[in-house]
Amino acid sequence: MSDTELANIRTQPCGCHLIDDKFKEEGHLRTSDPRVLPNRGSLRQLCAMGAKFRPSKDPAVLDVDSKADIISSLTSSVKDFARKSADRALNTECINEWQALVIQRMHDTVNNIPDGLCCSTTTPLSYTQSDEIEMRTFLRDKVCTSMDKAADTIMFNCQRAYVDRMQTDLDANAVFEISPRTQTDIVHESNAFGTRYGFAPDMRNQDIPYYKGIDKMHKNPVGTRFISSSATSHMKRVSLLLNILFNALSLDIDQLFGEELQSMGISATWTARSWVLRNTAELIPLIHIWNVQYAQHSPTPPPLDSCDFARLYTNIETADMHAQIMELIVSIFALPQHSNHAGIKVWQTKPAVWLRQNQMPATDQARSGTGHGGRYMIFDIHTIDVWLSFLLANMYVRFGDQIRCQIQGTPMGTNIASHLANYYLTMYELSFVMRLAALYVDVAFAFLRTILYQIACAFLLTARYIDDLASVSNPYLHHLLHVDQHFQHTRITGIYPRTLLVTSVDSGDSINYMDISIQREAGSVSRLTTVLYDKRDHVPLSRLFIIKYPHASSNISSAAKYGIITSQYHRLRRIIMDRNDFTFRMAGIINYMHTKGHDVTHMMSRLKKLCRRFTELYGTNPHDIYQQAATALDAITATS
């Protein structure tokens, strides 16, 4: 939309006064409830199926139009596969011949199918043209978004209120400033930067990310998560290659922490790690360590704490982020195993390789190329600095006609955003450990060694997933959260800068952290266990209409739909330590999917096979786990 159209939307009255109050927040439409839609035909049912559902306006039979749709979809897939194969420097001529042959045979095969053939075993929901017209009329002054924590759920927003929220956020903070540059100028500079390093102009990625908001219905009051979003961003190549690079460098970060801790006499292998978590499953070993190493010596339940960095991605000072990230990268290059290395070669599809000085390219143009691992790029410290600087100087978003430059933080929605935030915070955490280690080995501060050792040990069971921090039995955490704090001595200073808004979220004998709840094990004073924590099961999300998994008639393959049982089984077995909660949650998933039209017998059969495969799960007979899940399913079905 243009600025003029956005201004008109903000000044024109909306029709929210005609909508029932139960569908509104602060006087404006903001709901996921399909009952807000016109009660005509199957429109409510269609929206209740979720974003992945694809309805049909025609009977479920093959005709000329449906054949054309099939051919178009398959042709697009074949061309996409051929393009990716060509990017990997395979034989281009053979690829082109293969593409033409496959497309021709596909045309012949589809066109030879007789018209009128039934192409579905179920009768899809359908709608008429008048239904569609009424739906479009209703949505004319509405905005449809996804819901935070429930991406498949469709949210209906008052257009005027939505535009107000977006414009107010852009105008009210110092994160963005209006840029005089045009999209053509910005894209041209990105292409010129790529050409400098041997890349051809990326004609598929020429867009400026669009600034949008999704609804945080789990907050009170309801909030908005602001993100920049584009699948074809002009910075996609830079962001993607830096993302691959940072993934490769992350493998050495644990060693930096380990070396500092070893200088303090803390040398156990399980302590030689950074605080960074890649997923919830990586937190479980820390809880096992508590149970094995410490629980027997603790007469009381350990204190648990969780903290959150509010709006981390936009509260980070850009110049400080650049400095901290480069300091961390220089430290990685300085590790003993890289003393003879001058750079690192990163590939799209295979592990990175460290290079000696005589293997480094002579020019920037020679740093990139194509091989059997796809595209590659060779980085040294200087090149990383140049690429990072270019990325941070070219973070643009658009809303309406205006293009705004982000002058603070890192944009959410890009490949590299989480890595930038992680590296930034990791350097502050490493600096904190380095200060403790430096004081510990300094004879002038020998009188502090006991407390320094205790502090270092207390932070061993501290972990962070991007902007969520958790600790087990750490009495020093809140005394040392910020770098301007000190504890017992002015030289023992804290961790993070005050510009980061670190707030306590939960503390006590049990805490909710990410998608688990850490709590005391039944029958034990100090041992810990974990159960699943799903915000969608708790107020306020539990009161809302939310789609967790797709309907049986959704337009995705049967293997993908029933694969949910497999994927959730593996996810839950890795993060739930309590057997009873595991079986209850699996039963709950199967029951939910049954309400969405999936076959219970098929799902239970898949669960039985999974239980047989993991014979040592929870230290019991796999048949007992299956039976316990079946009993839980019967109980849930009886009460629902």
XYZ file of C-alpha atoms in Angstrom:
640
model
C 0.000 0.000 0.000
C 1.062 3.586 -0.598
C 1.491 6.182 2.150
C -1.696 7.874 0.924
C -3.689 4.660 1.269
C -2.257 4.027 4.745
C -3.137 7.588 5.808
C -6.705 7.118 4.539
C -7.044 3.884 6.496
C -5.974 5.640 9.709
C -8.488 8.470 9.252
C -11.482 6.492 8.001
C -13.859 4.967 10.606
C -13.759 1.178 10.887
C -16.710 -1.162 11.249
C -15.636 -2.693 14.556
C -18.671 -1.227 16.350
C -20.773 -3.781 14.459
C -18.710 -6.719 15.777
C -19.413 -8.564 19.021
C -17.164 -7.421 21.890
C -15.908 -10.969 22.512
C -13.974 -10.717 19.233
C -12.316 -7.394 20.089
C -9.302 -6.043 21.996
C -9.370 -2.393 23.051
C -12.426 -1.791 20.890
C -11.063 -3.248 17.650
C -11.300 -6.646 15.982
C -8.425 -8.929 17.028
C -9.361 -12.592 17.153
C -8.647 -16.063 15.799
C -12.241 -17.215 16.312
C -13.784 -18.213 12.932
C -17.233 -17.364 14.305
C -16.460 -13.740 13.464
C -16.806 -14.654 9.772
C -20.105 -14.449 7.871
C -22.121 -17.592 8.633
C -22.542 -18.632 5.041
C -21.695 -21.846 3.208
C -18.548 -23.481 4.574
C -16.501 -20.306 5.133
C -16.178 -20.705 8.901
C -15.259 -24.354 8.532
C -12.694 -23.522 5.863
C -10.906 -20.976 8.064
C -11.113 -23.344 11.032
C -9.032 -25.816 9.006
C -5.983 -23.558 9.212
C -3.499 -21.969 6.841
C -2.409 -25.245 5.209
C -5.932 -26.224 4.145
C -6.705 -25.843 0.438
C -10.414 -25.853 -0.455
C -11.930 -26.577 -3.845
C -14.680 -24.668 -5.616
C -15.272 -27.623 -7.937
C -16.035 -31.311 -7.442
C -12.988 -33.405 -6.570
C -12.506 -34.737 -10.112
C -9.911 -34.168 -12.795
C -10.829 -31.790 -15.608
C -8.957 -29.441 -17.956
C -8.418 -26.767 -15.278
C -7.289 -29.133 -12.535
C -4.890 -30.853 -14.961
C -3.394 -27.462 -15.805
C -2.912 -26.754 -12.090
C -1.146 -30.115 -11.617
C 1.140 -29.552 -14.604
C 1.971 -26.007 -13.465
C 2.852 -27.156 -9.951
C 4.991 -30.088 -11.089
C 6.745 -27.998 -13.752
C 7.685 -25.428 -11.117
C 9.114 -28.171 -8.889
C 11.151 -29.711 -11.727
C 12.588 -26.332 -12.741
C 13.451 -25.527 -9.126
C 15.304 -28.838 -8.747
C 17.138 -28.261 -12.035
C 18.161 -24.759 -10.986
C 19.582 -25.985 -7.667
C 21.467 -28.764 -9.469
C 22.922 -26.238 -11.907
C 24.036 -24.060 -8.968
C 26.114 -26.998 -7.716
C 28.134 -27.042 -10.944
C 26.781 -30.340 -12.205
C 26.680 -30.884 -15.955
C 24.415 -28.014 -17.060
C 23.756 -29.438 -20.521
C 22.603 -32.779 -19.085
C 20.452 -30.987 -16.538
C 18.685 -29.004 -19.267
C 18.053 -32.158 -21.304
C 16.731 -33.946 -18.216
C 14.433 -31.024 -17.398
C 12.932 -30.917 -20.896
C 12.426 -34.701 -20.970
C 10.759 -34.870 -17.555
C 8.428 -31.950 -18.278
C 7.381 -33.449 -21.633
C 6.661 -36.879 -20.119
C 4.780 -35.257 -17.267
C 2.571 -33.355 -19.733
C 1.852 -36.530 -21.668
C 1.074 -38.564 -18.531
C -1.286 -36.033 -16.973
C -3.099 -35.250 -20.232
C -3.675 -38.970 -20.854
C -5.651 -39.296 -17.606
C -9.378 -39.408 -18.537
C -11.508 -36.427 -17.515
C -13.923 -37.008 -14.636
C -11.578 -39.289 -12.702
C -12.043 -38.891 -8.936
C -8.828 -37.501 -7.451
C -9.721 -37.589 -3.750
C -10.905 -40.248 -1.320
C -12.642 -37.596 0.788
C -15.178 -34.948 -0.081
C -13.506 -31.550 0.437
C -15.323 -28.567 1.796
C -16.446 -26.389 -1.049
C -17.712 -22.851 -1.472
C -19.631 -20.953 -4.107
C -18.762 -17.740 -5.883
C -21.269 -15.806 -3.771
C -19.582 -17.198 -0.621
C -16.255 -15.949 -1.912
C -17.675 -12.502 -2.665
C -19.091 -12.222 0.848
C -15.763 -13.325 2.326
C -13.862 -10.720 0.306
C -16.351 -8.045 1.381
C -15.858 -8.939 5.031
C -12.046 -8.921 4.720
C -11.930 -5.658 2.789
C -11.098 -3.619 5.895
C -9.357 -6.468 7.783
C -5.791 -7.779 7.969
C -5.082 -11.508 8.290
C -1.901 -12.487 10.127
C -0.560 -15.526 11.949
C -0.511 -15.851 15.734
C 2.722 -15.887 17.716
C 3.217 -19.396 19.229
C 0.586 -20.809 16.817
C 1.723 -20.150 13.256
C -1.042 -22.188 11.580
C -3.776 -20.142 13.250
C -5.307 -17.296 11.236
C -5.769 -13.997 13.090
C -8.336 -11.402 11.961
C -7.351 -7.799 12.716
C -9.057 -4.487 12.203
C -7.080 -2.888 9.378
C -7.127 0.563 10.917
C -5.912 -0.657 14.324
C -3.226 -2.818 12.671
C -1.840 0.064 10.594
C -1.914 2.302 13.704
C 0.152 -0.237 15.666
C 2.724 -0.590 12.886
C 3.081 3.133 12.232
C 3.243 3.976 15.933
C 6.006 1.450 16.518
C 8.033 2.796 13.587
C 7.630 6.406 14.699
C 7.972 5.953 18.457
C 11.373 4.285 18.751
C 14.916 5.124 17.712
C 15.463 1.823 15.922
C 14.600 3.108 12.432
C 15.182 6.294 10.496
C 13.628 7.246 7.173
C 16.080 6.656 4.330
C 16.289 8.890 1.227
C 17.533 5.932 -0.832
C 15.440 4.121 -3.418
C 14.957 0.381 -3.670
C 16.815 0.355 -6.994
C 19.830 2.069 -5.430
C 19.878 -0.302 -2.433
C 19.577 -3.441 -4.576
C 22.248 -2.167 -7.000
C 24.688 -1.683 -4.097
C 23.983 -5.234 -2.840
C 24.622 -6.674 -6.288
C 27.826 -4.637 -6.629
C 29.023 -5.972 -3.271
C 28.393 -9.543 -4.436
C 30.164 -8.900 -7.753
C 33.240 -7.729 -5.830
C 33.484 -11.243 -4.372
C 32.802 -13.139 -7.580
C 29.010 -13.532 -7.347
C 26.712 -12.788 -10.266
C 23.812 -10.374 -9.568
C 21.076 -12.222 -7.704
C 18.021 -11.505 -9.843
C 15.736 -13.705 -7.723
C 16.320 -11.692 -4.535
C 15.685 -7.991 -5.138
C 13.205 -7.002 -2.427
C 13.324 -4.797 0.647
C 11.901 -6.744 3.648
C 8.410 -5.630 4.637
C 7.727 -4.573 8.210
C 4.823 -6.505 9.679
C 3.385 -7.602 13.006
C 1.991 -10.847 14.366
C -0.233 -11.018 17.420
C 1.162 -12.066 20.798
C -2.106 -13.258 22.261
C -0.340 -14.930 25.204
C 0.606 -11.520 26.635
C -1.510 -9.412 28.957
C -2.241 -6.916 27.555
C -2.087 -8.415 24.064
C 1.109 -7.416 22.277
C 2.637 -7.457 18.813
C 5.817 -9.113 17.608
C 7.317 -6.806 14.979
C 9.398 -8.493 12.295
C 10.917 -7.735 8.916
C 9.853 -10.373 6.439
C 10.893 -11.300 2.913
C 11.727 -14.577 1.214
C 13.525 -12.650 -1.534
C 15.492 -10.017 0.400
C 18.330 -8.211 -1.370
C 20.571 -9.217 1.584
C 19.670 -12.902 1.401
C 23.016 -14.068 -0.021
C 25.112 -12.103 2.473
C 22.920 -13.204 5.367
C 22.879 -16.855 4.269
C 26.665 -17.167 3.827
C 27.369 -15.421 7.134
C 24.862 -17.760 8.762
C 26.781 -20.793 7.432
C 30.061 -19.234 8.581
C 28.804 -18.530 12.101
C 27.487 -22.081 12.328
C 30.968 -23.386 11.510
C 32.751 -21.063 13.958
C 30.326 -21.978 16.765
C 31.980 -25.384 17.078
C 35.023 -23.738 18.721
C 33.264 -21.429 21.177
C 32.986 -24.098 23.896
C 36.788 -24.396 23.902
C 37.164 -20.685 24.719
C 35.071 -21.163 27.862
C 36.827 -24.438 28.702
C 40.298 -22.896 28.650
C 39.288 -20.135 31.064
C 37.542 -22.539 33.451
C 40.488 -24.941 33.416
C 42.755 -22.119 34.582
C 40.548 -22.000 37.701
C 40.837 -25.738 38.291
C 37.444 -26.586 36.769
C 38.388 -29.218 34.222
C 35.516 -31.738 33.989
C 34.544 -32.204 30.332
C 30.882 -31.425 30.931
C 31.756 -27.946 32.209
C 33.854 -26.943 29.198
C 30.965 -25.315 27.376
C 29.422 -21.973 26.570
C 25.984 -21.056 27.884
C 24.348 -21.240 24.455
C 21.583 -23.763 23.789
C 20.539 -24.734 20.274
C 17.341 -26.364 21.515
C 15.599 -27.451 24.716
C 17.122 -30.943 24.555
C 20.582 -29.477 25.285
C 19.323 -28.289 28.682
C 18.458 -31.824 29.843
C 22.124 -32.902 30.372
C 22.572 -29.975 32.778
C 19.628 -31.223 34.837
C 21.102 -34.727 34.832
C 24.393 -33.234 36.044
C 22.575 -31.585 38.946
C 20.847 -34.839 39.858
C 24.061 -36.885 39.716
C 26.672 -34.439 41.031
C 24.847 -32.109 43.405
C 21.384 -33.312 44.443
C 22.649 -35.789 47.019
C 24.459 -32.955 48.834
C 21.489 -30.571 48.839
C 18.993 -30.903 51.716
C 16.536 -28.514 50.027
C 15.181 -28.024 46.501
C 17.604 -25.983 44.354
C 16.544 -22.411 43.544
C 15.639 -22.030 39.868
C 15.641 -18.811 37.866
C 14.673 -17.740 34.360
C 15.235 -14.321 32.789
C 14.253 -12.693 29.523
C 15.905 -10.062 27.298
C 13.068 -7.728 26.285
C 13.093 -6.873 22.552
C 16.653 -8.138 22.304
C 16.923 -7.758 18.534
C 16.229 -4.029 18.625
C 17.787 -3.101 21.994
C 21.301 -4.102 20.929
C 23.551 -1.164 20.058
C 24.769 -1.831 16.518
C 28.324 -0.520 16.980
C 28.751 -2.502 20.199
C 27.371 -5.623 18.512
C 29.898 -5.308 15.697
C 32.772 -4.841 18.147
C 31.772 -7.751 20.409
C 31.194 -10.175 17.523
C 34.523 -9.367 15.899
C 36.310 -9.779 19.256
C 34.788 -13.242 19.601
C 35.764 -14.199 16.032
C 39.345 -13.004 16.562
C 39.481 -15.174 19.718
C 38.321 -18.216 17.718
C 40.978 -17.642 15.039
C 43.574 -17.358 17.831
C 42.895 -20.836 19.231
C 45.929 -23.201 19.129
C 44.434 -25.509 16.480
C 44.020 -22.516 14.151
C 47.494 -21.024 14.652
C 48.497 -22.062 11.106
C 45.145 -21.150 9.556
C 44.493 -17.917 7.710
C 40.885 -18.454 6.707
C 37.899 -20.756 6.483
C 36.067 -22.086 3.428
C 32.331 -22.499 3.979
C 30.021 -24.511 1.709
C 26.264 -24.556 1.340
C 25.941 -28.324 1.730
C 29.077 -29.729 3.361
C 31.293 -28.987 6.402
C 33.601 -25.979 6.439
C 37.347 -26.374 5.879
C 40.071 -24.295 7.520
C 42.776 -23.057 5.105
C 46.467 -22.253 5.486
C 47.975 -19.013 4.159
C 49.216 -20.651 0.951
C 45.670 -21.869 0.229
C 44.104 -18.437 0.442
C 42.967 -16.696 -2.784
C 44.993 -13.772 -4.073
C 41.973 -11.564 -4.853
C 38.459 -10.964 -3.501
C 37.029 -12.155 -6.835
C 38.577 -15.587 -6.273
C 37.022 -16.053 -2.821
C 33.817 -17.592 -4.150
C 33.056 -20.440 -6.506
C 30.992 -23.535 -7.120
C 31.776 -27.178 -6.439
C 30.140 -30.441 -5.464
C 29.187 -28.873 -2.130
C 27.285 -26.069 -3.856
C 28.400 -22.457 -3.622
C 31.327 -21.693 -1.371
C 32.958 -18.591 0.093
C 36.386 -18.165 1.678
C 36.570 -15.863 4.701
C 39.448 -14.454 6.708
C 39.118 -12.073 9.654
C 39.227 -8.976 7.452
C 36.609 -10.324 5.033
C 34.305 -11.281 7.907
C 34.652 -7.729 9.225
C 33.795 -6.259 5.812
C 30.770 -8.545 5.302
C 29.451 -7.961 8.805
C 29.849 -4.194 8.416
C 28.015 -4.278 5.086
C 25.180 -6.340 6.590
C 24.725 -4.021 9.566
C 24.809 -0.927 7.338
C 22.179 -2.273 4.947
C 19.315 -3.334 7.189
C 16.279 -1.788 5.510
C 12.544 -2.320 5.901
C 9.610 -0.817 4.046
C 6.133 0.086 5.169
C 3.968 1.872 2.667
C 6.115 3.954 0.295
C 8.734 4.681 2.921
C 12.019 2.810 3.194
C 13.574 2.927 6.631
C 17.096 2.048 7.669
C 17.516 0.135 10.909
C 20.225 1.922 12.887
C 20.020 -0.172 16.032
C 19.961 -3.923 16.586
C 19.570 -6.669 14.031
C 16.443 -7.363 11.965
C 14.357 -10.354 12.923
C 13.342 -12.547 10.024
C 16.820 -12.815 8.468
C 18.949 -15.961 8.399
C 21.662 -14.435 10.539
C 19.589 -12.645 13.204
C 19.784 -15.313 15.921
C 23.511 -15.862 15.336
C 24.242 -12.140 15.664
C 22.356 -11.992 18.954
C 23.994 -15.190 20.205
C 27.545 -14.119 19.336
C 26.964 -10.714 20.891
C 25.727 -12.119 24.208
C 28.285 -14.940 24.169
C 31.165 -12.456 24.061
C 29.820 -10.700 27.147
C 29.448 -14.058 28.893
C 32.964 -15.108 27.873
C 34.360 -11.747 29.058
C 32.699 -12.347 32.430
C 34.328 -15.771 32.763
C 37.666 -14.356 31.577
C 37.550 -11.662 34.284
C 36.882 -14.292 36.941
C 39.771 -16.421 35.644
C 42.160 -13.436 35.471
C 41.426 -12.480 39.076
C 41.749 -16.122 40.173
C 45.299 -16.518 38.803
C 46.415 -13.039 39.934
C 48.376 -13.451 43.191
C 47.352 -9.946 44.218
C 43.786 -11.189 44.558
C 44.508 -14.566 46.119
C 42.163 -13.657 48.976
C 39.248 -13.759 46.476
C 39.944 -17.229 45.084
C 37.319 -19.014 47.176
C 34.466 -16.736 46.155
C 35.679 -16.601 42.529
C 35.680 -20.395 42.358
C 32.211 -20.551 43.902
C 30.832 -18.017 41.424
C 32.349 -19.849 38.444
C 30.921 -23.172 39.646
C 27.485 -21.621 40.212
C 27.369 -20.459 36.583
C 28.206 -23.924 35.221
C 24.513 -24.801 35.334
C 23.462 -21.629 33.510
C 22.128 -21.788 29.960
C 20.680 -19.393 27.401
C 18.568 -19.913 24.297
C 18.937 -16.620 22.402
C 16.962 -14.259 24.683
C 15.875 -16.720 27.399
C 18.261 -17.334 30.302
C 17.912 -20.122 32.903
C 19.988 -21.249 35.870
C 19.909 -24.008 38.455
C 21.066 -23.271 42.012
C 22.877 -20.024 41.192
C 22.625 -17.569 44.116
C 24.846 -15.047 42.316
C 22.841 -14.612 39.108
C 20.809 -11.527 40.063
C 23.816 -9.925 41.769
C 25.858 -10.144 38.565
C 23.387 -9.750 35.700
C 24.717 -6.371 34.585
C 28.266 -5.303 33.953
C 27.918 -2.265 36.247
C 27.093 -4.523 39.235
C 29.746 -5.945 41.507
C 29.737 -8.591 44.219
C 31.915 -8.473 47.364
C 34.680 -6.673 45.477
C 34.714 -3.903 42.876
C 36.720 -6.109 40.490
C 34.056 -8.859 40.480
C 31.676 -7.292 37.987
C 28.590 -8.564 36.184
C 27.781 -9.746 32.668
C 25.459 -7.765 30.356
C 25.253 -4.045 29.491
C 22.369 -2.023 30.942
C 21.085 -1.251 27.445
C 19.767 -4.820 27.400
C 16.576 -5.023 29.418
C 17.100 -8.261 31.353
C 14.128 -9.029 33.557
C 13.317 -11.924 35.873
C 10.493 -14.056 34.461
C 10.201 -16.915 36.937
C 11.962 -18.190 40.040
C 11.447 -20.638 42.890
C 11.289 -24.424 43.236
C 9.913 -24.773 39.689
C 10.115 -22.637 36.557
C 8.712 -22.669 33.047
C 11.521 -22.376 30.522
C 10.994 -22.550 26.767
C 8.751 -25.607 26.231
C 9.451 -27.430 29.503
C 8.657 -26.975 33.155
C 11.584 -27.764 35.488
C 10.361 -28.985 38.860
C 11.177 -31.190 41.825
C 11.009 -34.915 41.149
C 8.181 -36.687 42.987
C 9.428 -38.458 46.112
C 12.718 -36.527 46.202
C 13.822 -33.440 48.096
C 16.346 -32.043 45.623
C 16.315 -34.060 42.397
C 14.824 -32.321 39.355
C 12.679 -33.540 36.490
C 11.007 -31.962 33.463
C 7.482 -32.028 32.058
C 6.131 -30.355 28.941
C 5.104 -26.711 29.142
C 2.892 -25.499 26.300
C 1.631 -21.914 26.490
C -1.288 -22.946 24.323
C -2.574 -25.115 27.196
C -2.671 -22.204 29.642
C -4.666 -18.996 29.978
C -5.067 -16.857 27.937
C -4.201 -19.006 24.870
C -6.249 -21.945 26.175
C -9.383 -19.783 25.803
C -8.677 -18.990 22.159
C -9.291 -20.878 18.961
C -5.877 -22.302 18.017
C -4.802 -24.792 15.368
C -1.922 -26.983 16.523
C -1.776 -29.589 13.763
C -3.285 -29.749 10.239
C -6.632 -31.285 9.368
C -6.718 -34.718 7.708
C -7.943 -33.140 4.454
C -5.194 -30.486 4.375
C -3.253 -30.145 1.166
C -0.106 -31.901 2.420
C 0.966 -35.505 2.005
C -0.323 -38.283 4.255
C 3.276 -39.133 5.197
C 3.828 -35.571 6.427
C 0.590 -35.517 8.419
C 1.149 -38.843 10.191
C 4.829 -37.963 10.495
C 3.716 -35.548 13.228
C 3.436 -38.561 15.560
C 7.031 -39.547 14.800
C 8.469 -36.041 15.100
C 6.606 -35.261 18.317
C 7.613 -38.626 19.814
C 11.291 -37.788 19.232
C 10.879 -34.219 20.443
C 9.103 -35.218 23.663
C 11.388 -38.135 24.537
C 14.355 -35.757 24.385
C 12.924 -33.047 26.646
C 10.481 -34.806 29.035
C 12.174 -36.654 31.892
C 8.908 -37.677 33.583
C 7.515 -40.874 32.042
C 3.904 -40.228 33.060
C 3.920 -36.813 31.430
C 5.434 -38.273 28.244
C 2.684 -40.859 27.812
C -0.010 -38.316 28.686
C 1.316 -35.827 26.099
C 1.547 -38.443 23.354
C -2.025 -39.490 24.095
C -3.085 -35.830 23.953
C -1.489 -35.349 20.520
C -3.198 -38.466 19.141
C -6.547 -37.357 20.576
C -6.185 -33.859 19.079
C -5.305 -35.257 15.658
C -8.261 -37.632 15.880
C -10.523 -34.584 16.272
C -8.939 -33.296 13.059
C -9.990 -36.396 11.152
C -6.867 -38.565 11.436
C -7.088 -42.327 11.953
C -6.465 -43.405 15.580
C -5.504 -46.986 14.664
C -2.818 -45.762 12.267
C -1.412 -43.330 14.825
C -1.357 -45.901 17.644
C 0.343 -48.405 15.345
C 3.043 -45.853 14.588
C 3.461 -45.134 18.302
C 3.857 -48.853 19.058
C 6.634 -49.175 16.453
C 8.437 -46.167 17.913
C 8.230 -47.602 21.437
C 9.698 -50.903 20.234
C 12.576 -49.080 18.542
C 13.662 -47.234 21.701
C 13.769 -50.130 24.136
C 15.576 -48.283 26.948
C 13.306 -45.246 27.059
C 12.583 -44.320 30.703
C 14.273 -47.577 31.786
C 11.163 -49.665 31.352
C 9.553 -52.162 28.993
C 8.499 -50.379 25.756
C 5.206 -52.285 25.797
C 4.427 -50.718 29.185
C 4.957 -47.228 27.750
C 2.653 -47.985 24.847
C -0.007 -49.410 27.158
C 0.246 -46.412 29.464
C -0.253 -44.077 26.477
C -3.251 -46.141 25.315
C -4.796 -45.960 28.805
C -4.220 -42.196 28.909
C -5.866 -41.857 25.480
C -8.924 -43.768 26.684
C -9.172 -41.472 29.723
C -8.860 -38.314 27.593
C -11.447 -39.585 25.114
C -13.875 -40.431 27.915
C -13.684 -36.943 29.426
C -13.686 -34.931 26.189
